[in-house]
mmCIF file of C-alpha atoms in Angstrom:
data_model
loop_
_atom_site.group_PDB
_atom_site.id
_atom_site.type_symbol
_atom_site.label_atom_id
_atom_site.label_comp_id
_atom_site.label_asym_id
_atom_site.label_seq_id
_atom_site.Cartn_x
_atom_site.Cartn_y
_atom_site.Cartn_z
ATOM 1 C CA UNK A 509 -9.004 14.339 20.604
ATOM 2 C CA UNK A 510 -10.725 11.233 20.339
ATOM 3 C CA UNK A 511 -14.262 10.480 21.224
ATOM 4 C CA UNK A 512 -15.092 9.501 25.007
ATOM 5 C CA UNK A 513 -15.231 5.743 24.397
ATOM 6 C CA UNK A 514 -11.372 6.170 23.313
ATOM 7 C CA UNK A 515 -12.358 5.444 19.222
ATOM 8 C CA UNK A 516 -10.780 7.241 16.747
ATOM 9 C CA UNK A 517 -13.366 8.741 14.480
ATOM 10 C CA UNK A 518 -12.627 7.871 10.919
ATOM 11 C CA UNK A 519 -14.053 9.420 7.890
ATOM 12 C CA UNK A 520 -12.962 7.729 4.554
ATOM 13 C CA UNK A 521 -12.013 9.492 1.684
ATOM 14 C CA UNK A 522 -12.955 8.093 -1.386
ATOM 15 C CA UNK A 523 -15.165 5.499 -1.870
ATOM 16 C CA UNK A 524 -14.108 3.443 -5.018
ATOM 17 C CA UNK A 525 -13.463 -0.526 -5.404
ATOM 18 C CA UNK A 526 -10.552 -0.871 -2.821
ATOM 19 C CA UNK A 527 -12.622 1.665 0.036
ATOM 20 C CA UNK A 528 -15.632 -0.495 -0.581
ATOM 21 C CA UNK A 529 -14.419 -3.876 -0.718
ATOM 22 C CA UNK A 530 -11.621 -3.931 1.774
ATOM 23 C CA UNK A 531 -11.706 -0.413 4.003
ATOM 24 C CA UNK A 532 -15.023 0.006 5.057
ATOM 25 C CA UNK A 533 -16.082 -3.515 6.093
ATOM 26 C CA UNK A 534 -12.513 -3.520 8.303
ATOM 27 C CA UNK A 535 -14.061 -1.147 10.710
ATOM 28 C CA UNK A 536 -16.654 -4.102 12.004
ATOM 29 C CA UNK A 537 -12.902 -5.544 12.859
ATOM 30 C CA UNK A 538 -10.831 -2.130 14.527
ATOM 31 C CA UNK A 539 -11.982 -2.233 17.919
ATOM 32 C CA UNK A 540 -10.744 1.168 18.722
ATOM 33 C CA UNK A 541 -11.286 2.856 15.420
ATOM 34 C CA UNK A 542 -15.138 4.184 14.594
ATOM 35 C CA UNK A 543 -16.539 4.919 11.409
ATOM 36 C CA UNK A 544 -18.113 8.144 11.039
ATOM 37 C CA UNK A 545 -18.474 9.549 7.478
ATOM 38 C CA UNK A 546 -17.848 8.833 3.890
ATOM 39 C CA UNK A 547 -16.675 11.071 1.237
ATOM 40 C CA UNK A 548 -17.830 10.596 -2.537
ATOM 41 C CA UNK A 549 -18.402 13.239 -5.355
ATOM 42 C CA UNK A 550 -21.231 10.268 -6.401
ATOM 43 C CA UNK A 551 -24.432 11.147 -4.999
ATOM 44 C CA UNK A 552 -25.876 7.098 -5.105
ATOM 45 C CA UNK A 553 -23.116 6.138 -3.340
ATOM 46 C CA UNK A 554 -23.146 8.665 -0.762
ATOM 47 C CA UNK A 555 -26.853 7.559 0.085
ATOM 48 C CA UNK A 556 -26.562 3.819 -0.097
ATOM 49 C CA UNK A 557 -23.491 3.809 1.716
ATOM 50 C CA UNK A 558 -24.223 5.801 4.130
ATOM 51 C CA UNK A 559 -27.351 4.202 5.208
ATOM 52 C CA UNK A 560 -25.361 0.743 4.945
ATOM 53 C CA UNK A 561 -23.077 2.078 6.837
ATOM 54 C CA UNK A 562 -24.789 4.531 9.038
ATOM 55 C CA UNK A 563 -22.625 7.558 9.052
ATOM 56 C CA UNK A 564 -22.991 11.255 7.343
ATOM 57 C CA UNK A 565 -22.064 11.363 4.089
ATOM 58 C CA UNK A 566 -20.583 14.674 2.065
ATOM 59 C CA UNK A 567 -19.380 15.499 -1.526
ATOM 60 C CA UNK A 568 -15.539 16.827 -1.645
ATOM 61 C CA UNK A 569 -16.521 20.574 -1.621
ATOM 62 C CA UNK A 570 -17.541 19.472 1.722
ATOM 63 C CA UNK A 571 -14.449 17.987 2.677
ATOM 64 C CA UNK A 572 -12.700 21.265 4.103
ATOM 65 C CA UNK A 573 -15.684 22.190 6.867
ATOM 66 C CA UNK A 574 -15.885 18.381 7.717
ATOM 67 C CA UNK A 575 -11.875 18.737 8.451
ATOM 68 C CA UNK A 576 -12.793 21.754 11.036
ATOM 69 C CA UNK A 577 -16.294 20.148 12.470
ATOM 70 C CA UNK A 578 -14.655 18.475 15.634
ATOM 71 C CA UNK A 579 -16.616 15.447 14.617
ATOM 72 C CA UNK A 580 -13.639 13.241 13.464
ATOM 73 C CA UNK A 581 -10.012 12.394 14.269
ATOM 74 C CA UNK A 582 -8.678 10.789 11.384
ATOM 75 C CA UNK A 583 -9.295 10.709 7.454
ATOM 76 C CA UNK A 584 -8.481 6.938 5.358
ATOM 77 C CA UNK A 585 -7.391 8.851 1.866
ATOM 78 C CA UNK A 586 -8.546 5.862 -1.079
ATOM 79 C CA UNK A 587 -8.535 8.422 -3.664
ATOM 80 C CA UNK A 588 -6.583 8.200 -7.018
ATOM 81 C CA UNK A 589 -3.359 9.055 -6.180
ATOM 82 C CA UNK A 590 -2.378 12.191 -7.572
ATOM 83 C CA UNK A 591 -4.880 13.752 -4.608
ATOM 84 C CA UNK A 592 -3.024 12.267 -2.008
ATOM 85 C CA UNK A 593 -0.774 15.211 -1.384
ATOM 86 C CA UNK A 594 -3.840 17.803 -1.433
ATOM 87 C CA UNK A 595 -5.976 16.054 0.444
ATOM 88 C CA UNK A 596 -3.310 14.927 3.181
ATOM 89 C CA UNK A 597 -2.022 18.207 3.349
ATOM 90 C CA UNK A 598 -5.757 19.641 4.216
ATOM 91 C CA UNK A 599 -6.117 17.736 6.686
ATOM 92 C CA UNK A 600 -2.480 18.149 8.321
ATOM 93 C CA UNK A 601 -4.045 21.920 8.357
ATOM 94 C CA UNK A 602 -7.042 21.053 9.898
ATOM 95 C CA UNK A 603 -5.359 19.034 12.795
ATOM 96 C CA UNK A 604 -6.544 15.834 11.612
ATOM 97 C CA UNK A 605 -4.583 12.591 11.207
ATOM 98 C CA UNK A 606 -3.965 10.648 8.188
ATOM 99 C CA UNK A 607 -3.976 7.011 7.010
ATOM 100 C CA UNK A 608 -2.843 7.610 3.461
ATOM 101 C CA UNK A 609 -3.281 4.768 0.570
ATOM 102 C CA UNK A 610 0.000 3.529 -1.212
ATOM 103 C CA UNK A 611 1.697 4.588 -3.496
ATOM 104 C CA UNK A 612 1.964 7.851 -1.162
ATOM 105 C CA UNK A 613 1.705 10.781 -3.844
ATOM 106 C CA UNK A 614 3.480 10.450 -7.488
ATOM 107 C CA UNK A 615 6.403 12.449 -6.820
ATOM 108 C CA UNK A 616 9.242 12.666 -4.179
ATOM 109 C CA UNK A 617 8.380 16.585 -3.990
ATOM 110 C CA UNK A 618 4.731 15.389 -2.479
ATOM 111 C CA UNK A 619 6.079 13.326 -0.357
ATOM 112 C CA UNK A 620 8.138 15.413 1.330
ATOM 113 C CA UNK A 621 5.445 18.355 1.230
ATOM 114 C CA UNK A 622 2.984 15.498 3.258
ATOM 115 C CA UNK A 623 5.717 14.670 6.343
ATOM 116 C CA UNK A 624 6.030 18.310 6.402
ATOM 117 C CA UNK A 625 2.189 18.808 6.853
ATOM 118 C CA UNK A 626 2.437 16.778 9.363
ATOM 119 C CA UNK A 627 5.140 17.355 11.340
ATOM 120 C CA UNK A 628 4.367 21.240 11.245
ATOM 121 C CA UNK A 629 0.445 20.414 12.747
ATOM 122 C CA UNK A 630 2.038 17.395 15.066
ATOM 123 C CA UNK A 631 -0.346 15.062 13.254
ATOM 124 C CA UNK A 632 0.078 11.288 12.720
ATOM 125 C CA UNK A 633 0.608 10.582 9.447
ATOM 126 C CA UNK A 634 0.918 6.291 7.726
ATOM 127 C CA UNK A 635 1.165 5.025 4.691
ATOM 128 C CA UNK A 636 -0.983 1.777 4.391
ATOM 129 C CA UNK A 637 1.456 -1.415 3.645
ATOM 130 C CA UNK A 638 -1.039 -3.166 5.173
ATOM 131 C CA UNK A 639 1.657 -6.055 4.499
ATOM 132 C CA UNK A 640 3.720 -4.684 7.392
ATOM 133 C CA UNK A 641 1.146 -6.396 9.731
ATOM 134 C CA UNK A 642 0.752 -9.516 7.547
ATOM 135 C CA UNK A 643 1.773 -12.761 9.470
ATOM 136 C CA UNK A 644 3.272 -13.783 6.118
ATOM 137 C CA UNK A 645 5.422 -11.269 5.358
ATOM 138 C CA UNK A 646 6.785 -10.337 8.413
ATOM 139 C CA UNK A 647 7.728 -14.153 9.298
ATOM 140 C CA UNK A 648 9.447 -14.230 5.924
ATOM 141 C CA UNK A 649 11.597 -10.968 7.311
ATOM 142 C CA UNK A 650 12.379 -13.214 10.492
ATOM 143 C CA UNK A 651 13.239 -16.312 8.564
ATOM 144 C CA UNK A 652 15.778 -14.354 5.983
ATOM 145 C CA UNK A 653 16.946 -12.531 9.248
ATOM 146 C CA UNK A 654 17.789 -15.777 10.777
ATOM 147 C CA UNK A 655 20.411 -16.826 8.160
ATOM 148 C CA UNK A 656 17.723 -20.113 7.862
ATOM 149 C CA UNK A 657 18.984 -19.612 4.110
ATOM 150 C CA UNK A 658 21.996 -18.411 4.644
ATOM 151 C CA UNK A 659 23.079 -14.973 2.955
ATOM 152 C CA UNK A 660 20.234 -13.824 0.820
ATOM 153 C CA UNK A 661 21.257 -12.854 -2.414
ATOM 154 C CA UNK A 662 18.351 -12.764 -5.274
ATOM 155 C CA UNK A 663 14.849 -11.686 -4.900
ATOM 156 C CA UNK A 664 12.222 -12.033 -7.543
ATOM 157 C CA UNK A 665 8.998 -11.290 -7.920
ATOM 158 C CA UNK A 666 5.728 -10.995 -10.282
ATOM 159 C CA UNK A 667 2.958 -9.086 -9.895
ATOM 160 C CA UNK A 668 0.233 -9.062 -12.694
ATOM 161 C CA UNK A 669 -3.623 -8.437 -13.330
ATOM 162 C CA UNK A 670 -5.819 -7.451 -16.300
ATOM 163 C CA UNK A 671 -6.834 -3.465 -16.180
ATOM 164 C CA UNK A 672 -10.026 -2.784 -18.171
ATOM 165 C CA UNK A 673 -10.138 -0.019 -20.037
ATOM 166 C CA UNK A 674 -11.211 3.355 -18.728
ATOM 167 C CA UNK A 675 -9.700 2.246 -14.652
ATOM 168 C CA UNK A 676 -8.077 4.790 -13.013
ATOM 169 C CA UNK A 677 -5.061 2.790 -13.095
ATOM 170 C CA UNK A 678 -4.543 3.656 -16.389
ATOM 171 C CA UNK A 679 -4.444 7.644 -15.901
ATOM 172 C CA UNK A 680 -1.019 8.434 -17.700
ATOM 173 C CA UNK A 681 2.036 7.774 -15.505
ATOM 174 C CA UNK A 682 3.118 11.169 -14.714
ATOM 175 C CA UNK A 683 -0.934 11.598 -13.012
ATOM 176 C CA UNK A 684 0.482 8.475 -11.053
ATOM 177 C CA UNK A 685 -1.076 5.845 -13.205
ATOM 178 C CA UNK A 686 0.884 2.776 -14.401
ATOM 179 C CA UNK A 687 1.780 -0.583 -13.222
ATOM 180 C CA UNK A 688 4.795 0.726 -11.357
ATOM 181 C CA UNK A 689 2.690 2.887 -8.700
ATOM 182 C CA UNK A 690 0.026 -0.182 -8.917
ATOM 183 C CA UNK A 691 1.609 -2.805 -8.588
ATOM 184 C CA UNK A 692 5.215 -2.822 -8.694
ATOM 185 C CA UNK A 693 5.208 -0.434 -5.545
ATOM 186 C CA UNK A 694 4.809 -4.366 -3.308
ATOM 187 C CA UNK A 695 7.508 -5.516 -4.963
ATOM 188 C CA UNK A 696 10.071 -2.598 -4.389
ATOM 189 C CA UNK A 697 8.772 -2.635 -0.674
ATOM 190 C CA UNK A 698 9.012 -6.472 -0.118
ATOM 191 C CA UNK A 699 12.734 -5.977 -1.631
ATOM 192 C CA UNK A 700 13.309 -3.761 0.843
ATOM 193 C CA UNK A 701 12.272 -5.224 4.094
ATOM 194 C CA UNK A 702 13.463 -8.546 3.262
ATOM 195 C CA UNK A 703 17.103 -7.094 2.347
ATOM 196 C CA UNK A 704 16.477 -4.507 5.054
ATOM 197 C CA UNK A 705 18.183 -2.348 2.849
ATOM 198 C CA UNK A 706 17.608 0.352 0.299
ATOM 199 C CA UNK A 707 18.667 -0.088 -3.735
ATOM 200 C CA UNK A 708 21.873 2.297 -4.679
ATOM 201 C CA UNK A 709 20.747 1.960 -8.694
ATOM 202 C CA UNK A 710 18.160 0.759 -10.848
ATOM 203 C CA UNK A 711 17.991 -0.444 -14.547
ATOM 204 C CA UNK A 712 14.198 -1.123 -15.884
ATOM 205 C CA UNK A 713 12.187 -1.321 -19.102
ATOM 206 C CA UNK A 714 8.821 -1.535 -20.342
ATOM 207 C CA UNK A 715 7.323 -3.551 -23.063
ATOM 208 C CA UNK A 716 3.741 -3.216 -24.488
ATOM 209 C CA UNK A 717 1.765 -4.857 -27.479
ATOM 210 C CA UNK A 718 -0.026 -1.273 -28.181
ATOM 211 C CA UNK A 719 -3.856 -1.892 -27.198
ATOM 212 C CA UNK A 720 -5.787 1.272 -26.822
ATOM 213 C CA UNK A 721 -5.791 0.963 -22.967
ATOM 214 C CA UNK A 722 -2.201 1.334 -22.344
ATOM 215 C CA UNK A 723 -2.080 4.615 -24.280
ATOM 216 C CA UNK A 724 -0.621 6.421 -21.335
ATOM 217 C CA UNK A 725 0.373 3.650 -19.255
ATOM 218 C CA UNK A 726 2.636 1.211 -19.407
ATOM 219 C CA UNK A 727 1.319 -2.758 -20.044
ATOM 220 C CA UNK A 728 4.075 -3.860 -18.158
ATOM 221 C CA UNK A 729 7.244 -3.214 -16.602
ATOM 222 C CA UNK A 730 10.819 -4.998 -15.300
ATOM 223 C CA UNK A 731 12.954 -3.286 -13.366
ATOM 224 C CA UNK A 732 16.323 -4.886 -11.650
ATOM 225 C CA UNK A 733 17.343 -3.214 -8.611
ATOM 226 C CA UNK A 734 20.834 -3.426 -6.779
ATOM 227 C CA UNK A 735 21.385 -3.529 -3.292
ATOM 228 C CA UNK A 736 24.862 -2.773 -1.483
ATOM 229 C CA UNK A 737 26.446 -6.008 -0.720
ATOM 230 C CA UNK A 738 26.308 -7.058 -4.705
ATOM 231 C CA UNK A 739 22.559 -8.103 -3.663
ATOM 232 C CA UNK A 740 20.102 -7.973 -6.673
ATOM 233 C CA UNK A 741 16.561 -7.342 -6.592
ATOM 234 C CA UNK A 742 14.152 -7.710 -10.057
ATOM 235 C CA UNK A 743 10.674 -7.396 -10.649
ATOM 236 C CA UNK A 744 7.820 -7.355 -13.473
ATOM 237 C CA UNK A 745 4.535 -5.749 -13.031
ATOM 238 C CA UNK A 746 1.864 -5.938 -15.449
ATOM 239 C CA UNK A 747 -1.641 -4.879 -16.227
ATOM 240 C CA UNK A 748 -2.258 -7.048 -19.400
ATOM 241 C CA UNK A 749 -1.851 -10.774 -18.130
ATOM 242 C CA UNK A 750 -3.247 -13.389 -15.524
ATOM 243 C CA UNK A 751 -3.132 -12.773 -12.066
ATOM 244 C CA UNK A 752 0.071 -13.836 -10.578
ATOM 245 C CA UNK A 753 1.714 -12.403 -7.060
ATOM 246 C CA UNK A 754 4.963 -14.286 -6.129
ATOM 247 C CA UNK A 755 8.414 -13.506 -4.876
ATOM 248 C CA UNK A 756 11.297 -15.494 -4.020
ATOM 249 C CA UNK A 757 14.188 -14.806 -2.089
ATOM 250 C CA UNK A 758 17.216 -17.173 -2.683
ATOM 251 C CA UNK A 759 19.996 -17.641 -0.621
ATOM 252 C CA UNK A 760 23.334 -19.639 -0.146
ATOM 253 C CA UNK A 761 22.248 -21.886 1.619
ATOM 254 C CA UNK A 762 18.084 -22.459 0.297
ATOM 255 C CA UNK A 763 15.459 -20.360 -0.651
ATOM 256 C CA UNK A 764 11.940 -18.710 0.314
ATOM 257 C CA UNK A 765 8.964 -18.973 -1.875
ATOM 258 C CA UNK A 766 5.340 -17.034 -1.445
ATOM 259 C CA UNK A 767 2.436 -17.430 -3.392
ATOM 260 C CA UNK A 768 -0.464 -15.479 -3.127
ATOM 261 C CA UNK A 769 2.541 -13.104 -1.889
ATOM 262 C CA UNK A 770 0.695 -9.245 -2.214
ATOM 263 C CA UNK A 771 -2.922 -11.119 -2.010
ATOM 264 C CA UNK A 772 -5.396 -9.638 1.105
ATOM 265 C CA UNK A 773 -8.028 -12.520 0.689
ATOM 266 C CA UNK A 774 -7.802 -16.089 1.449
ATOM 267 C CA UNK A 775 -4.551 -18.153 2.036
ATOM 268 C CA UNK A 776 -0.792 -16.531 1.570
ATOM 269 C CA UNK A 777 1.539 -19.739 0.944
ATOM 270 C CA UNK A 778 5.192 -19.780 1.865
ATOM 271 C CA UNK A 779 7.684 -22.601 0.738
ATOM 272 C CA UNK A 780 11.262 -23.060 2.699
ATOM 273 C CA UNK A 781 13.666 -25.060 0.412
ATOM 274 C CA UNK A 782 16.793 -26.619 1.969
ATOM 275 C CA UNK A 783 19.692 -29.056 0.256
ATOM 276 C CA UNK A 784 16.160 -30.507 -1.641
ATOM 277 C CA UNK A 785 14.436 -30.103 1.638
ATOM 278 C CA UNK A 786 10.907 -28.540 1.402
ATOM 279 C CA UNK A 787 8.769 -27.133 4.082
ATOM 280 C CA UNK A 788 5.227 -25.554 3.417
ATOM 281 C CA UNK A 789 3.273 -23.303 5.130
ATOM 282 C CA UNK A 790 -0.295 -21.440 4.884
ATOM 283 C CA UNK A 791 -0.951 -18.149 6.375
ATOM 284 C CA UNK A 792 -4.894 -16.971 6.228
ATOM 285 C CA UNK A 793 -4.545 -13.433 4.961
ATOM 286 C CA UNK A 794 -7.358 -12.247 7.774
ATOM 287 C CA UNK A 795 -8.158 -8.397 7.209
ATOM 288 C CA UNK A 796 -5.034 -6.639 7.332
ATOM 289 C CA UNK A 797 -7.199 -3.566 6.445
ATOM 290 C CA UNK A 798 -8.908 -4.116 9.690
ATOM 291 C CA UNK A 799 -4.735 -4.606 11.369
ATOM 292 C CA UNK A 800 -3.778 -1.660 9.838
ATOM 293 C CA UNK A 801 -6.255 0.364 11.395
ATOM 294 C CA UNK A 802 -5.983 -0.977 14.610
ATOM 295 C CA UNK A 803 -2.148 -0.086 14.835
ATOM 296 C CA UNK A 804 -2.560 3.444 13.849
ATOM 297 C CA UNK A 805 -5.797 3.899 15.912
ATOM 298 C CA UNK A 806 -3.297 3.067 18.240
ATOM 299 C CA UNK A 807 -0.459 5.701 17.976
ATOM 300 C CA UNK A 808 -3.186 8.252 17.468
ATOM 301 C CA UNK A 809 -4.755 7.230 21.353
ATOM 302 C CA UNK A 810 -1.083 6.825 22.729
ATOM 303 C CA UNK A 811 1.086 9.502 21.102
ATOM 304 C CA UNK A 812 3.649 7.285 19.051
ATOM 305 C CA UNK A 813 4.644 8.009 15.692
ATOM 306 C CA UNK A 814 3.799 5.285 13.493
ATOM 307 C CA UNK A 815 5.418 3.007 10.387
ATOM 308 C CA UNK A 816 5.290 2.546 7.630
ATOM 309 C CA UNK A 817 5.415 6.375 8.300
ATOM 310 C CA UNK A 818 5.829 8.942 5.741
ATOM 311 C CA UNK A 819 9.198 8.140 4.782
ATOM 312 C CA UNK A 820 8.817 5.076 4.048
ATOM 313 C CA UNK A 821 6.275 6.002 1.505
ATOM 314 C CA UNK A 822 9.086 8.732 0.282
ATOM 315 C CA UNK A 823 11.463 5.671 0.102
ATOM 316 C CA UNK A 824 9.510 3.585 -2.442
ATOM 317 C CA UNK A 825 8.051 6.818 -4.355
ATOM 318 C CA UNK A 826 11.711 7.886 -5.078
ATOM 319 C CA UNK A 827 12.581 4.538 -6.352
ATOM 320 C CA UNK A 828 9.653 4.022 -8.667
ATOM 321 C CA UNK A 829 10.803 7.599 -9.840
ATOM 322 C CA UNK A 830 14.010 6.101 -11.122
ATOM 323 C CA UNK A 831 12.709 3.517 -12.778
ATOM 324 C CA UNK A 832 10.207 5.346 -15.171
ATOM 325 C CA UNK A 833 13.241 7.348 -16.056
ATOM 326 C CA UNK A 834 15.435 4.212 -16.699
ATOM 327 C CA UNK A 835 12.678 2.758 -18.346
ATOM 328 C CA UNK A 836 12.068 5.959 -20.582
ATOM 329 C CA UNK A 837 15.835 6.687 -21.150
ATOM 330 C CA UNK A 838 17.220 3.122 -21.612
ATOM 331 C CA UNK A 839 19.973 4.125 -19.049
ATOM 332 C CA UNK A 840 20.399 2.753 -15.217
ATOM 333 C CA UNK A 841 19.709 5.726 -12.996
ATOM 334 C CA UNK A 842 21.909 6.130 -9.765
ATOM 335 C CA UNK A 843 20.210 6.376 -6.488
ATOM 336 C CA UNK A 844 21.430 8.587 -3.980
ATOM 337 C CA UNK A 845 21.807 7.872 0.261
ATOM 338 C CA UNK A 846 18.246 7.176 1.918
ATOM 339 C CA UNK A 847 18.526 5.749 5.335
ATOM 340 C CA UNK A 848 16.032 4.319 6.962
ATOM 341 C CA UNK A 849 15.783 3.796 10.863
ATOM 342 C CA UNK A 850 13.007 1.153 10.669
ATOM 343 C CA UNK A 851 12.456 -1.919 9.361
ATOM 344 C CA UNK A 852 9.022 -3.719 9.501
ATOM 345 C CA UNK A 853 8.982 -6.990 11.638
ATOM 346 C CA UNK A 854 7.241 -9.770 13.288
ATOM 347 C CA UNK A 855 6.468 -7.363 16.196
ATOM 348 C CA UNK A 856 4.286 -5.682 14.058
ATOM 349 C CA UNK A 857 1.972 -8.358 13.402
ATOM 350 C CA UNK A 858 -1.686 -7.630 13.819
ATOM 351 C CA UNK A 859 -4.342 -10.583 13.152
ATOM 352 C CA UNK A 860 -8.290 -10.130 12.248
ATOM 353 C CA UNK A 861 -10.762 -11.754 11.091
ATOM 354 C CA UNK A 862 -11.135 -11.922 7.341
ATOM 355 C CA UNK A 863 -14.397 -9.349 6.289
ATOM 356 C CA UNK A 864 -17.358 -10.797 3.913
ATOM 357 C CA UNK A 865 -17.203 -9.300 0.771
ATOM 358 C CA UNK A 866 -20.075 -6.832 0.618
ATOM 359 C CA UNK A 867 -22.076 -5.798 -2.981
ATOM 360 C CA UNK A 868 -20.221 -2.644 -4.473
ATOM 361 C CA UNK A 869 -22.369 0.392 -5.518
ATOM 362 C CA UNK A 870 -21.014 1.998 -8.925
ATOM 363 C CA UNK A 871 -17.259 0.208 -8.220
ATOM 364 C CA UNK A 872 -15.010 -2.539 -10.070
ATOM 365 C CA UNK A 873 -12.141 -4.381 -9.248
ATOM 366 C CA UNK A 874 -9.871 -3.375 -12.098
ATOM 367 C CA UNK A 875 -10.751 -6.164 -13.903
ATOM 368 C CA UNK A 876 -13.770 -4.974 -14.181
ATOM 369 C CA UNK A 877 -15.617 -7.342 -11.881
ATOM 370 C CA UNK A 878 -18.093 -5.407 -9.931
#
């Protein structure tokens, strides 16, 4: 299917702040991975991207005839993220593979609708935690692995930024806005690979001072979840304070600190604390976009089914579920069985080259930095 210098042929969908900043430039990066077209319903963009770029362009009525063309293998979905599900499941139809954003879809129903797209066309189909290739991350999963703090028990974690009004983050939640599907969704997935397990219940509440941005989405957002094994797991998100992304895992024996934990720029810092003992140590965060690609250029070109796959994207989606309804109803919400086969590790590490930043055409960073 792919091209006859074995690329996959990419066309991104969606071409706001994250697509611009991060997604695009990673191609330069993805050795086996090609860029050839950009979807936008803004004409500028289309035009000044494409010739920056130089690939077709089309609006989103185009999208469905691009899908049958022949002239690409793959689709990078940036777009808000209650048109995940559509325009995954298009392109299932079409025979064409999918690199999905996170959170996958806003409800477990989409989800599950998506992995059946794809199983039913024999597609590949990933979720992008690009932090499932991060040299960070995944050497935290080995070090909590190792026992090197003994039996983890606690994880914590905050993840905060400032949301201007009028950001598609702050669609209401049930369109999949909110700091939950934002922001919280790293911290439910860091609790999970570095437990390797998956939360039986969650309890969670939301606070917010009542500016006329959060309207229809929450400012902010704790949630506690519990593991089997009496493990707990809590978190706060927020879109109205400073930018903070930390976690902490403590165990019986020491703990693990990261700073810069989520981050995809610059350094991610990692602390190792033993009987008063503290070791430090800096990670470059490189272009996981660019690692990310690479792998699932990858299982496209060989046949293997890749992770973070579609379930894993169910896994989180039914969890931040829960805790809107906790949060709504005041009550903990039971969660029932998921198993899951996989569990991201250091054998998934990918390293690039971090990208330069290039100028965004009519895009912000939700801050509204442009």
């Amino acid at each position: 299917m792919a091209t006859e210098n074995n690329k996959v042929r990419y066309a991104v969908v969606g071409l706001g702040w994250i697509a611009q900043e991060t997604v695009l430039p990673a191609f330069a990066q993805a050795e086996n991975s090609q860029l050839v077209a950009l979807f936008s319903e803004d004409p500028f963009k289309r035009e000044e991207l494409g010739k920056q770029y130089g690939v077709k362009t089309y609006s989103y009525e185009e999208y469905d005839n691009c899908l049958r063309s022949g002239e690409i293998d793959a689709v990078y979905i940036a777009l808000p993220n209650h048109l995940h599900c559509d325009y995954t499941v298009r392109a299932a139809n079409a025979g064409v593979h999918v690199l999905c954003e996170k959170p996958m879809a806003v409800t477990e129903q989409e989800c599950e609708q998506m992995i059946r797209a794809a199983i039913d066309n024999n597609i590949k189909l990933m979720i992008a935690y690009r932090l499932h290739f991060d040299k960070a991350n995944m050497q935290a999963v080995e070090i909590i692995n190792s026992g090197k703090i003994g039996d983890s028990r606690i994880f914590n974690s905050v993840f905060t930024q400032q949301v201007v009004e009028g950001n598609v983050r702050l669609e209401p939640i049930s369109n999949g806005g909110g700091t939950v599907y934002d922001m919280g969704v790293y911290c439910i997935n860091a609790a999970r690979y570095l437990f390797q397990d998956e939360p039986i219940e969650v309890l969670a509440s939301s606070a917010s001072k009542g500016e006329k941005r959060f309207d229809e989405a929450d400012e902010m957002t704790s949630a506690i979840l519990r593991f089997p094994g009496e493990r707990l797991a809590t978190f706060t998100s927020s879109f109205g304070a400073a930018p903070v992304s930390t976690l902490q895992v403590v165990g019986t024996k020491g703990d693990l600190r990261m700073d810069s934990a989520y981050s995809y720029q610059g350094e991610l810092k990692q602390q190792i604390t033993i009987n008063n003992e503290t070791q430090e140590q800096s990670y470059p965060a490189g272009s996981q976009f660019a690692a990310e690609i690479v792998y699932f250029s990858d299982c496209v070109l060989s046949g293997q089914n890749p992770e973070p796959s579609g379930e894993e994207g169910l896994a989180d989606l039914r969890i931040i579920r829960a805790i809107y309804t906790s949060a709504q109803t005041g009550q903990p919400v039971q969660l029932g069985e998921f198993k899951r086969q996989h569990r991201p590790s250091a054998r998934q590490i990918i390293q690039r080259r971090e990208t330069q930043q290039p100028e965004l055409i009519h895009a912000a960073d939700p801050s509204g930095k442009s």
